[in-house]
Short mmCIF file of C-alpha atoms and ligand atoms in Angstrom, two decimals:
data_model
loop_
_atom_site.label_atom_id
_atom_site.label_comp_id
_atom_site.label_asym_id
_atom_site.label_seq_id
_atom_site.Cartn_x
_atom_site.Cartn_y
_atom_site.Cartn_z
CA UNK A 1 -16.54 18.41 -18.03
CA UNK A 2 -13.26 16.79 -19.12
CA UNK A 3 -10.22 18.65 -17.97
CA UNK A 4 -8.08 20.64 -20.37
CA UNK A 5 -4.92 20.18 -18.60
CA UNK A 6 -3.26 17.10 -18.02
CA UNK A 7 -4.17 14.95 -14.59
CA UNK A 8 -1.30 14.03 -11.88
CA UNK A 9 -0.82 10.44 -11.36
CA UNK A 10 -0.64 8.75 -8.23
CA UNK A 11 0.71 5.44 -6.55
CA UNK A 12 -0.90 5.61 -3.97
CA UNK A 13 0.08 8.93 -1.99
CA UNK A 14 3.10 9.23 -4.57
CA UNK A 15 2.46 12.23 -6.87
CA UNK A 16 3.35 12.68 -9.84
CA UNK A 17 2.87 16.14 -11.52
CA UNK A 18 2.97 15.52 -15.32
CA UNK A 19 0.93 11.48 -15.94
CA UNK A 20 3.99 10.39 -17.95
CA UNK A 21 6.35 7.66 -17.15
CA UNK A 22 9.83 7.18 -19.26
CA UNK A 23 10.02 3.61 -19.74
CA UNK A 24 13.07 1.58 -18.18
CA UNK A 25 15.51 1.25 -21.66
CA UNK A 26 18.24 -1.43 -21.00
CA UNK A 27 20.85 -1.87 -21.49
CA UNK A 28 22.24 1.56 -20.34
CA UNK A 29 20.08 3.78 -22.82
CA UNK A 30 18.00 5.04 -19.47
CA UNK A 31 20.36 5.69 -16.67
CA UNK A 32 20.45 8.60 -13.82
CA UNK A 33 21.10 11.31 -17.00
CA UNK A 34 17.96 10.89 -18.35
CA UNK A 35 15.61 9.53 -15.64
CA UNK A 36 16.47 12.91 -13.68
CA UNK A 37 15.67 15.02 -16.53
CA UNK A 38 12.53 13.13 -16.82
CA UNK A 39 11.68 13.94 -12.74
CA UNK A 40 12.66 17.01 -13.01
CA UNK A 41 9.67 17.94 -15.94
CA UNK A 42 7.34 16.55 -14.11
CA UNK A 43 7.20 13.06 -14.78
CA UNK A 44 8.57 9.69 -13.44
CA UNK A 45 12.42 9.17 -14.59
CA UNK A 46 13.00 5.13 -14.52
CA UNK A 47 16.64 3.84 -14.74
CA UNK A 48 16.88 0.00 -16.39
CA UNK A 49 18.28 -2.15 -13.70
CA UNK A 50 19.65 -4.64 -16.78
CA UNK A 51 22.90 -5.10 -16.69
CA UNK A 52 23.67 -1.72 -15.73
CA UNK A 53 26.91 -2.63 -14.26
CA UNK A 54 28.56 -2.79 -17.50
CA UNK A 55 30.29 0.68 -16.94
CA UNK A 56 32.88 -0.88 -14.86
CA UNK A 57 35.79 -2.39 -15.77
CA UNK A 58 35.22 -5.35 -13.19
CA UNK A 59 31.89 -6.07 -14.95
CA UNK A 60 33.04 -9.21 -16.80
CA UNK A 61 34.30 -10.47 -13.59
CA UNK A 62 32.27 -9.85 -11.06
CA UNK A 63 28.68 -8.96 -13.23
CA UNK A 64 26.47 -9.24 -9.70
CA UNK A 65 28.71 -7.07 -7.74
CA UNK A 66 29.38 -4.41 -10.73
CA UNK A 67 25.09 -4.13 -11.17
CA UNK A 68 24.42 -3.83 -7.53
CA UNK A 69 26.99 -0.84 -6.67
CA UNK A 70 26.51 0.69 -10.22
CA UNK A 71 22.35 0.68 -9.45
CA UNK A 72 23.10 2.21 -6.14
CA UNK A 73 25.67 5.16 -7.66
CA UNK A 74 22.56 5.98 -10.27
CA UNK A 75 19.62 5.74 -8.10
CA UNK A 76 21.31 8.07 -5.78
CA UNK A 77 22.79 10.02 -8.34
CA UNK A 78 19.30 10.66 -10.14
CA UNK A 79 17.78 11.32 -6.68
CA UNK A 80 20.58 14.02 -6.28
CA UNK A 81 20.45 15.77 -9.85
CA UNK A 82 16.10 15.73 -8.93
CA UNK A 83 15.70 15.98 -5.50
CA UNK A 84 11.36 16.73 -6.03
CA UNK A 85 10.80 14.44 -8.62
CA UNK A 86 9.89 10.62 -9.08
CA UNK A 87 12.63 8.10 -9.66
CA UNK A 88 11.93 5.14 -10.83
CA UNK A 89 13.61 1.42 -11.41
CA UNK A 90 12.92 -0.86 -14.09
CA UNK A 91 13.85 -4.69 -12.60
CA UNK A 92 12.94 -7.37 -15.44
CA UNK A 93 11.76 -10.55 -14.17
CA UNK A 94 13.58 -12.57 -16.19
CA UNK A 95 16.46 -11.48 -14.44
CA UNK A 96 18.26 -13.74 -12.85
CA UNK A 97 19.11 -11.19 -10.02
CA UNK A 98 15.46 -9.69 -9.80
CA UNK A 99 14.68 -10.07 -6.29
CA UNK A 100 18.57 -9.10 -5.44
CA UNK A 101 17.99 -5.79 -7.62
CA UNK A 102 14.98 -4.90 -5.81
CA UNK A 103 16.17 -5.20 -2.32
CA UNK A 104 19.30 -3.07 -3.88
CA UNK A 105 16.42 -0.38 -5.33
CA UNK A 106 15.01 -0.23 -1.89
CA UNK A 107 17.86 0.62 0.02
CA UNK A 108 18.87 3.18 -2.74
CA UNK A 109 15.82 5.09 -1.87
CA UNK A 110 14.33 4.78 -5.30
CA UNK A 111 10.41 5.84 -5.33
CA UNK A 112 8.66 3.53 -7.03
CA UNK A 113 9.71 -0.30 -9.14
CA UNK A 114 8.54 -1.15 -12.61
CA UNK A 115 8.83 -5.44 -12.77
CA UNK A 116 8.10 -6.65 -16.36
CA UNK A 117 9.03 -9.23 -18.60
CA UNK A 118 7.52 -11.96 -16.72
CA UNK A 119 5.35 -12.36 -13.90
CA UNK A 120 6.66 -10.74 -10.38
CA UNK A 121 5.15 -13.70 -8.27
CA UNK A 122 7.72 -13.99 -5.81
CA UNK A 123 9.07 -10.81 -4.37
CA UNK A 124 10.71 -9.51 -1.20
CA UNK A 125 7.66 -8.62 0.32
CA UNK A 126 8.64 -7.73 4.01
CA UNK A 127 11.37 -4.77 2.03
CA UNK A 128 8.55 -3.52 -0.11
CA UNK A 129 6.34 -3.34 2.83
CA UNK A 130 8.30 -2.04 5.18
CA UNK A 131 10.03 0.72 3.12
CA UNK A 132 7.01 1.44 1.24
CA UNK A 133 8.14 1.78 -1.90
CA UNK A 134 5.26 1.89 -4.84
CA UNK A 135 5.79 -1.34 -7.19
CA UNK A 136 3.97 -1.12 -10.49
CA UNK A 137 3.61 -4.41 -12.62
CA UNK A 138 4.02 -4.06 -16.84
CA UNK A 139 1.80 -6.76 -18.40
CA UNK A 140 0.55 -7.40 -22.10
CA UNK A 141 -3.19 -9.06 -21.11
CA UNK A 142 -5.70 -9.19 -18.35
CA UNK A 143 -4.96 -12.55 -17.54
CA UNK A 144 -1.31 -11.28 -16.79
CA UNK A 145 -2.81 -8.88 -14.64
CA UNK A 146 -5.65 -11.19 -13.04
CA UNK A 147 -2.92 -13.73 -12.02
CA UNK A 148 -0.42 -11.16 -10.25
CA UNK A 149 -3.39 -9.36 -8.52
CA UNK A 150 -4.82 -12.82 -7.18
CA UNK A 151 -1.34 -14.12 -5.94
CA UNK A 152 -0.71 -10.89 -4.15
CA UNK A 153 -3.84 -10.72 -2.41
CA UNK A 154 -3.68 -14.52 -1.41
CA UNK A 155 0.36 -14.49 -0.16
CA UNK A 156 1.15 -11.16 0.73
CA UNK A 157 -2.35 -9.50 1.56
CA UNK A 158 -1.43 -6.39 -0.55
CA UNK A 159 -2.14 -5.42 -4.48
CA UNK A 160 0.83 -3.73 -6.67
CA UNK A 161 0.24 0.11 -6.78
CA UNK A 162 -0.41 0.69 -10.23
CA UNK A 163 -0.25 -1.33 -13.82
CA UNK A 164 1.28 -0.92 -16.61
CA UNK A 165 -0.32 -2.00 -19.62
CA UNK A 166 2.54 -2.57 -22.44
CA UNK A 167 0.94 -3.23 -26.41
CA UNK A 168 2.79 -4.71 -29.12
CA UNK A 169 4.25 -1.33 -30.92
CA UNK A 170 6.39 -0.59 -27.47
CA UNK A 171 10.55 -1.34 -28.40
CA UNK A 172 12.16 -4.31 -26.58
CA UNK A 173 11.14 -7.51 -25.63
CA UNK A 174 7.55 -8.43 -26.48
CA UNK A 175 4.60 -10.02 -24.07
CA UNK A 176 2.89 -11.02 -27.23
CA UNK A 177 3.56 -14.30 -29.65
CA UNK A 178 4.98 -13.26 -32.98
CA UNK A 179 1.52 -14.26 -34.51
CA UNK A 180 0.05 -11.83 -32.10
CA UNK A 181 2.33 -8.54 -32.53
CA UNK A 182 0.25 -7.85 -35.56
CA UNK A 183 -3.00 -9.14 -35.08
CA UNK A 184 -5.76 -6.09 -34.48
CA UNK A 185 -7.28 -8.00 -31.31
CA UNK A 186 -4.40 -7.51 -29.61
CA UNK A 187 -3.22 -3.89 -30.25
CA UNK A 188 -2.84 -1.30 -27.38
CA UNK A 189 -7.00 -0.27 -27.68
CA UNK A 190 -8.01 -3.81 -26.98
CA UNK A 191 -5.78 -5.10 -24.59
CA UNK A 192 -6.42 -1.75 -22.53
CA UNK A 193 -9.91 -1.86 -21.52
CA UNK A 194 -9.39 -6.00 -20.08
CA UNK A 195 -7.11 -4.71 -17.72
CA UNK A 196 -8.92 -2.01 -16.79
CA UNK A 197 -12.01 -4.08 -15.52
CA UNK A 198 -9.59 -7.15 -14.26
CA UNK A 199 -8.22 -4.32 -11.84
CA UNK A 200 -11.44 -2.80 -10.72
CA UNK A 201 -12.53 -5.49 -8.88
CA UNK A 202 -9.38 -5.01 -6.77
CA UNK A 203 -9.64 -1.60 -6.36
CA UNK A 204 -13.03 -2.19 -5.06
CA UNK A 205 -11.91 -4.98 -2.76
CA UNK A 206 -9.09 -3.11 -1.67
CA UNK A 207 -10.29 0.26 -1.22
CA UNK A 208 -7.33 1.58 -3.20
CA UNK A 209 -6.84 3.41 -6.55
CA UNK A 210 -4.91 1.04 -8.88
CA UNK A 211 -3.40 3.69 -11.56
CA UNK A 212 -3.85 1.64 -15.20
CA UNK A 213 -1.17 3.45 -17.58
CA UNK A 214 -0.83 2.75 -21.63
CA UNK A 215 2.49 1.90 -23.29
CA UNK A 216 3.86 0.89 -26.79
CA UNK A 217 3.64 3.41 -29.68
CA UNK A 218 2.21 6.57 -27.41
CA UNK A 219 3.78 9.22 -29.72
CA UNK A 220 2.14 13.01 -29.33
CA UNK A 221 0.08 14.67 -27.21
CA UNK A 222 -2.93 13.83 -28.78
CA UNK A 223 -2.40 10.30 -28.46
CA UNK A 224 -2.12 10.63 -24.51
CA UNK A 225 -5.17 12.73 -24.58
CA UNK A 226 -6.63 9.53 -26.34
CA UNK A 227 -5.76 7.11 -24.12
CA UNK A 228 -6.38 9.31 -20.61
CA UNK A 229 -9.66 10.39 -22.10
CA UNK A 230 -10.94 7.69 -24.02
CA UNK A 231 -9.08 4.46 -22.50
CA UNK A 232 -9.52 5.58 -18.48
CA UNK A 233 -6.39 5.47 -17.90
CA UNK A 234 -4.23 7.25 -15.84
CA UNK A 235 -1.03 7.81 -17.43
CA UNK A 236 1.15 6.92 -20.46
CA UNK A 237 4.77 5.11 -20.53
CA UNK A 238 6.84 6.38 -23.05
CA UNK A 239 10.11 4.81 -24.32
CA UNK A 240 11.00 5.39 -27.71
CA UNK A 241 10.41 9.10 -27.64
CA UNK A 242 12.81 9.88 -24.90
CA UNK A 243 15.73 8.18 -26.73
CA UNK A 244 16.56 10.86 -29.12
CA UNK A 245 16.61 13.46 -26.35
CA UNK A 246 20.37 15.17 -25.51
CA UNK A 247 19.50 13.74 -22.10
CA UNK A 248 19.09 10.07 -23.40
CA UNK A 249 22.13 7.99 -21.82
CA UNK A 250 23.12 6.34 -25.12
CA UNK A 251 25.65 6.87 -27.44
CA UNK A 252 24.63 9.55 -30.38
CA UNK A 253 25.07 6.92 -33.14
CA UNK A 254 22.29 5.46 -30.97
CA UNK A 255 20.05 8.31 -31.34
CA UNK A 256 21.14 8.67 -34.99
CA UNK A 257 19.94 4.84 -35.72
CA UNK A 258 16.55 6.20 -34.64
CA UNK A 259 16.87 9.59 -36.62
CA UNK A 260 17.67 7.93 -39.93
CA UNK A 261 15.98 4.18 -39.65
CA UNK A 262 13.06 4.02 -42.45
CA UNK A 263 9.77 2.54 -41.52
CA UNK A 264 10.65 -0.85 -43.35
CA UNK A 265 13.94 -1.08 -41.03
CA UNK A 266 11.81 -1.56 -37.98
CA UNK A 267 11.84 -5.03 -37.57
CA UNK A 268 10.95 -7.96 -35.32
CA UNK A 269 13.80 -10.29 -33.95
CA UNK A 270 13.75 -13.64 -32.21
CA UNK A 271 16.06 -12.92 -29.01
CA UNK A 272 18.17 -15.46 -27.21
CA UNK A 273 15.84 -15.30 -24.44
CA UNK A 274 13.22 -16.64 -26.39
CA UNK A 275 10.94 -13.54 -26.54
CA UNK A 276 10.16 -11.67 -29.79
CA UNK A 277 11.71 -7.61 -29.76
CA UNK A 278 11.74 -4.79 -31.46
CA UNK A 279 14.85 -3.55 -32.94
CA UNK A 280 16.08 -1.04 -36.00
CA UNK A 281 17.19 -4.00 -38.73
CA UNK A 282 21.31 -3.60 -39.22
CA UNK A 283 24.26 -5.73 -41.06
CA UNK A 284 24.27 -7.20 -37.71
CA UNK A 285 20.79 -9.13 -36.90
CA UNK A 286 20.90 -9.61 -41.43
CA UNK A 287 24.13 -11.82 -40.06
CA UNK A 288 22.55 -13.50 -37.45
CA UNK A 289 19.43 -13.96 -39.93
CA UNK A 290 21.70 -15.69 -42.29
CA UNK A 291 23.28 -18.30 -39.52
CA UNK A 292 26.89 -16.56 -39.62
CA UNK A 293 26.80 -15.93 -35.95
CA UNK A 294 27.80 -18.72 -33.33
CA UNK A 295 26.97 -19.54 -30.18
CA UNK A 296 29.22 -17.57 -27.44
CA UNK A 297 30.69 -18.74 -24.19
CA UNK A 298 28.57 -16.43 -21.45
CA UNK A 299 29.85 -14.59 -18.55
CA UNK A 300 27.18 -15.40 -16.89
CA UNK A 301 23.69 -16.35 -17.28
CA UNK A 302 22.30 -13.03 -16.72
CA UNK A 303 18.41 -13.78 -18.07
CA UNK A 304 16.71 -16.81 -17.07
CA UNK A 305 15.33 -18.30 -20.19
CA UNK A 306 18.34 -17.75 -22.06
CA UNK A 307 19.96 -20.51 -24.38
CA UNK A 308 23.67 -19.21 -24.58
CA UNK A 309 24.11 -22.64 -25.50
CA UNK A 310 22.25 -22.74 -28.62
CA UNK A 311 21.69 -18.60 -29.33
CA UNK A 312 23.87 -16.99 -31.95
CA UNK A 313 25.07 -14.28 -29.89
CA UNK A 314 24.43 -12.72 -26.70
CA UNK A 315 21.71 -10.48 -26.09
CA UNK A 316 23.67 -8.69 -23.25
CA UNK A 317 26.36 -7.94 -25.55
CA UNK A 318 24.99 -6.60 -28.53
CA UNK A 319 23.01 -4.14 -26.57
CA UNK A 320 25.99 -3.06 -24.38
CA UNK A 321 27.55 -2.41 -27.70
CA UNK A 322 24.69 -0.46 -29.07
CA UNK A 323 24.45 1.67 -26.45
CA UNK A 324 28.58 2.71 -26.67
CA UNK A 325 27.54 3.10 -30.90
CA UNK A 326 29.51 -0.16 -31.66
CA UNK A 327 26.86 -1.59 -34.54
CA UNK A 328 29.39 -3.84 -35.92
CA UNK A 329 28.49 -6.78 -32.57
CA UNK A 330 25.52 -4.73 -31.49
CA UNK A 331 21.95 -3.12 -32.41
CA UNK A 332 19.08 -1.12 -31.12
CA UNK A 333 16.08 -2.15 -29.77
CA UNK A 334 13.02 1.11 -30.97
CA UNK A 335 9.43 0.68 -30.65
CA UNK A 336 7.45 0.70 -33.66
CA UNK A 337 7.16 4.47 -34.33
CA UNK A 338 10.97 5.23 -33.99
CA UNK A 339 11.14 5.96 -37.68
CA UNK A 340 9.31 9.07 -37.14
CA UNK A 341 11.79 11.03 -34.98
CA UNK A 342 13.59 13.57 -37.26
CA UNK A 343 15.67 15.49 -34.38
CA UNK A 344 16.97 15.89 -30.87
CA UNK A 345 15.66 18.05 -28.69
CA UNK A 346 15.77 18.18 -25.13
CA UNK A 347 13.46 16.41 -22.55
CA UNK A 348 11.57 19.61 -21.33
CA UNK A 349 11.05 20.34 -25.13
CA UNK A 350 9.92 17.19 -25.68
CA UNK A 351 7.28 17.24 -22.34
CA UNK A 352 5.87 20.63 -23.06
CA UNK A 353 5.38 19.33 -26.69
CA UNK A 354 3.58 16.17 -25.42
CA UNK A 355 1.49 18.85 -22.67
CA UNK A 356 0.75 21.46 -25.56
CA UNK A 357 -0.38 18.46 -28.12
CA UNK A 358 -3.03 17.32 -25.30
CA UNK A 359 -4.19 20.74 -24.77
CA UNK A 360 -4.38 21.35 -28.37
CA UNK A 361 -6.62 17.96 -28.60
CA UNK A 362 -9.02 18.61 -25.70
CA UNK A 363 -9.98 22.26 -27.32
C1 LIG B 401 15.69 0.83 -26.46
C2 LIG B 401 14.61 0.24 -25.62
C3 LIG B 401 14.95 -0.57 -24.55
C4 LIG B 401 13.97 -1.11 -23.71
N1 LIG B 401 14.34 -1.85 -22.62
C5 LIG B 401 13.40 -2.29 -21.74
C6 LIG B 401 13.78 -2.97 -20.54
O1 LIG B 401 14.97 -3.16 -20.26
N2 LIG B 401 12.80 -3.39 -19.72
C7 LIG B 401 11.46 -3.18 -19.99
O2 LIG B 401 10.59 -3.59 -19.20
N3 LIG B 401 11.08 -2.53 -21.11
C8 LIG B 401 12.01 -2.07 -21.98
N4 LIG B 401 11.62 -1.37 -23.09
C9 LIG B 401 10.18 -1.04 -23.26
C10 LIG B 401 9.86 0.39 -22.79
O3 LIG B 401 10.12 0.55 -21.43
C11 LIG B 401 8.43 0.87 -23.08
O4 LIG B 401 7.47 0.26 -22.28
C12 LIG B 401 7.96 0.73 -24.51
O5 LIG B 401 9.00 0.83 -25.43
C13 LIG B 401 6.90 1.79 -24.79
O6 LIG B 401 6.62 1.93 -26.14
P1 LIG B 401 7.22 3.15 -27.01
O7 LIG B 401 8.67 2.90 -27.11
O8 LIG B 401 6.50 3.03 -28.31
O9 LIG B 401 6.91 4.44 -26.31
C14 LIG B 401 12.60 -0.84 -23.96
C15 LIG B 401 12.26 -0.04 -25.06
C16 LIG B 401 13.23 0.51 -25.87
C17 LIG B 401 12.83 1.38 -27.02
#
């Protein structure tokens, strides 16, 4: 008989009460505010390690030191304002810093890492290990999956602790080809099942219950129900959603670009980094569109692949000016069903709408 309530999800012998994990939003849009609210209801809160040092003044100076101490202040300070729940840390691999920000993550005490945007290959194993913290992997195919799973168990003799699975409606940087993001064989329901069975033969090697969880366009209740019920898997990451909560870390002109952005504004960009995204279309990206942006002098090259050389603007930038409202230089990533928030409520509001929509679908 298929349960009426909702499952806990583990990583390993981390428990989660309620199987839903807020997705890491850079750059600042998920910080301690809302990943604690998050833990507190029941699911996983996950701060975005990108560029999260931009809060202090010295940022522009010193970028490396800025992220490292400003990651440590919100990992601690999330862990304070939800001392039972699950704090998470979304570290993109594209990052130049990425194995820096995990070892920073570890000492922080956060629970478990989210690595995405690339493959995490090479990692700090002997600080995972030893502080046993859970590391989850975000990937857009099985192959994705196959290939992290088989260097793991060949260099480290370990497996990640759960996978995310990440379609092409999620907000953000893409894992797809632009020919792709539309493309029915590679939607969320296809995708899903791949991973599933690439996994399974780990799980079975290992002795060890890999936790497969759905991302990009989740939306109610129902559609969680769909994809724990249907899909097999064990959870649901959720981005876009959380952003028009009061607890959401962005500006409100942030959360009012989501509130009033029509279907038809939901567009997709090519970034600097080289990566299709997700954004809410604005005077801004129509300028960049037209060629009236030029390239910038960077800071610093914060993302591996990027061409500051050649791009138009900087991707950094734009979003650090999102999140403080500034749409003028800026604009905001949203996944594909953004358009159809209408309000802000509150993060427990929106979980026990999510619980009571899954209810509502299993009767
Ligand atoms: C504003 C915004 C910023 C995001 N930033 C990141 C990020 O920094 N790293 C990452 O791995 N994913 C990022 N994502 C993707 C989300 O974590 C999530 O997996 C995805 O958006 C889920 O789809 P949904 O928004 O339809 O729920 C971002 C998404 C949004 C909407």
């Amino acid at each position: 008989m298929i349960s009426k309530k909702m499952p806990n999800l583990y990583f390993r012998d981390l428990k989660v009460e309620v199987p839903i994990i807020q997705g890491g939003m850079g750059v600042g849009i998920s910080m301690s505010k809302l990943a604690s609210a998050v833990a507190n209801a029941g699911g996983v809160g996950v701060i975005s390690a990108a560029e999260i040092g931009f809060v202090k003044d010295n940022f522009a100076k010193n970028p490396k030191e800025a992220n490292k101490i400003v990651l440590t202040e919100e990992i601690k300070k999330a862990k304070q304002l939800a001392p039972n729940g699950v704090i998470g840390v979304n570290i993109m691999v594209a990052m130049t810093e990425f194995i820096d920000l995990i070892k920073t993550s570890i000492e922080a005490k956060a629970d478990i890492l989210f690595c995405g945007a690339g493959l995490p290959l090479t990692v700090p194993i002997d600080e995972i290990k030893e502080s046993g913290i859970k590391i989850g992997v975000i990937v857009s195919s099985a192959k994705a999956a196959t290939l992290i799973f088989k260097y793991w168990d060949r260099h480290y003799g370990v497996i990640p602790d759960g996978v995310v699975v990440e379609g092409p409606k999620a907000g953000g940087h893409l894992g797809f080809k632009y020919e792709q993001i539309e493309n029915p064989n590679y939607s969320l329901e296809k995708i899903f099942p791949p991973v599933v069975k690439a996994v399974k033969i780990y799980e079975e090697q290992y002795n060890k219950k890999i936790p497969v969880i759905a991302a990009g366009g989740i939306y109610t209740g129902e559609d969680i129900y769909k994809f724990i019920n249907e899909f097999g898997a064990s959870g649901v990451q959720m981005a876009t959603r959380f952003v028009t909560t009061h607890e959401c870390d962005a500006d409100i002109k942030f959360k009012e670009a989501y509130i009033n952005c029509k279907k038809e504004d939901i567009t997709i960009i090519k970034s600097p980094v080289g990566l299709p995204g997700r954004a809410i279309k604005n005077e801004f990206l129509e300028d960049v569109e037209e060629g009236k942006k030029q390239p910038f002098k960077c800071i610093w090259q914060c993302l591996k692949g990027c061409k500051y050389t050649k791009a138009p603007y900087c991707i950094t930038q734009a979003l650090i000016s999102a999140q403080k409202g500034i749409f003028k230089s800026g604009f905001a990533f949203a996944g594909s069903n953004a358009y159809r928030v209408d309000k802000i409520v509150s993060v427990q509001e929106l979980m026990d709408e999510l619980i009571e929509g899954y209810e509502q679908a299993a009767e």
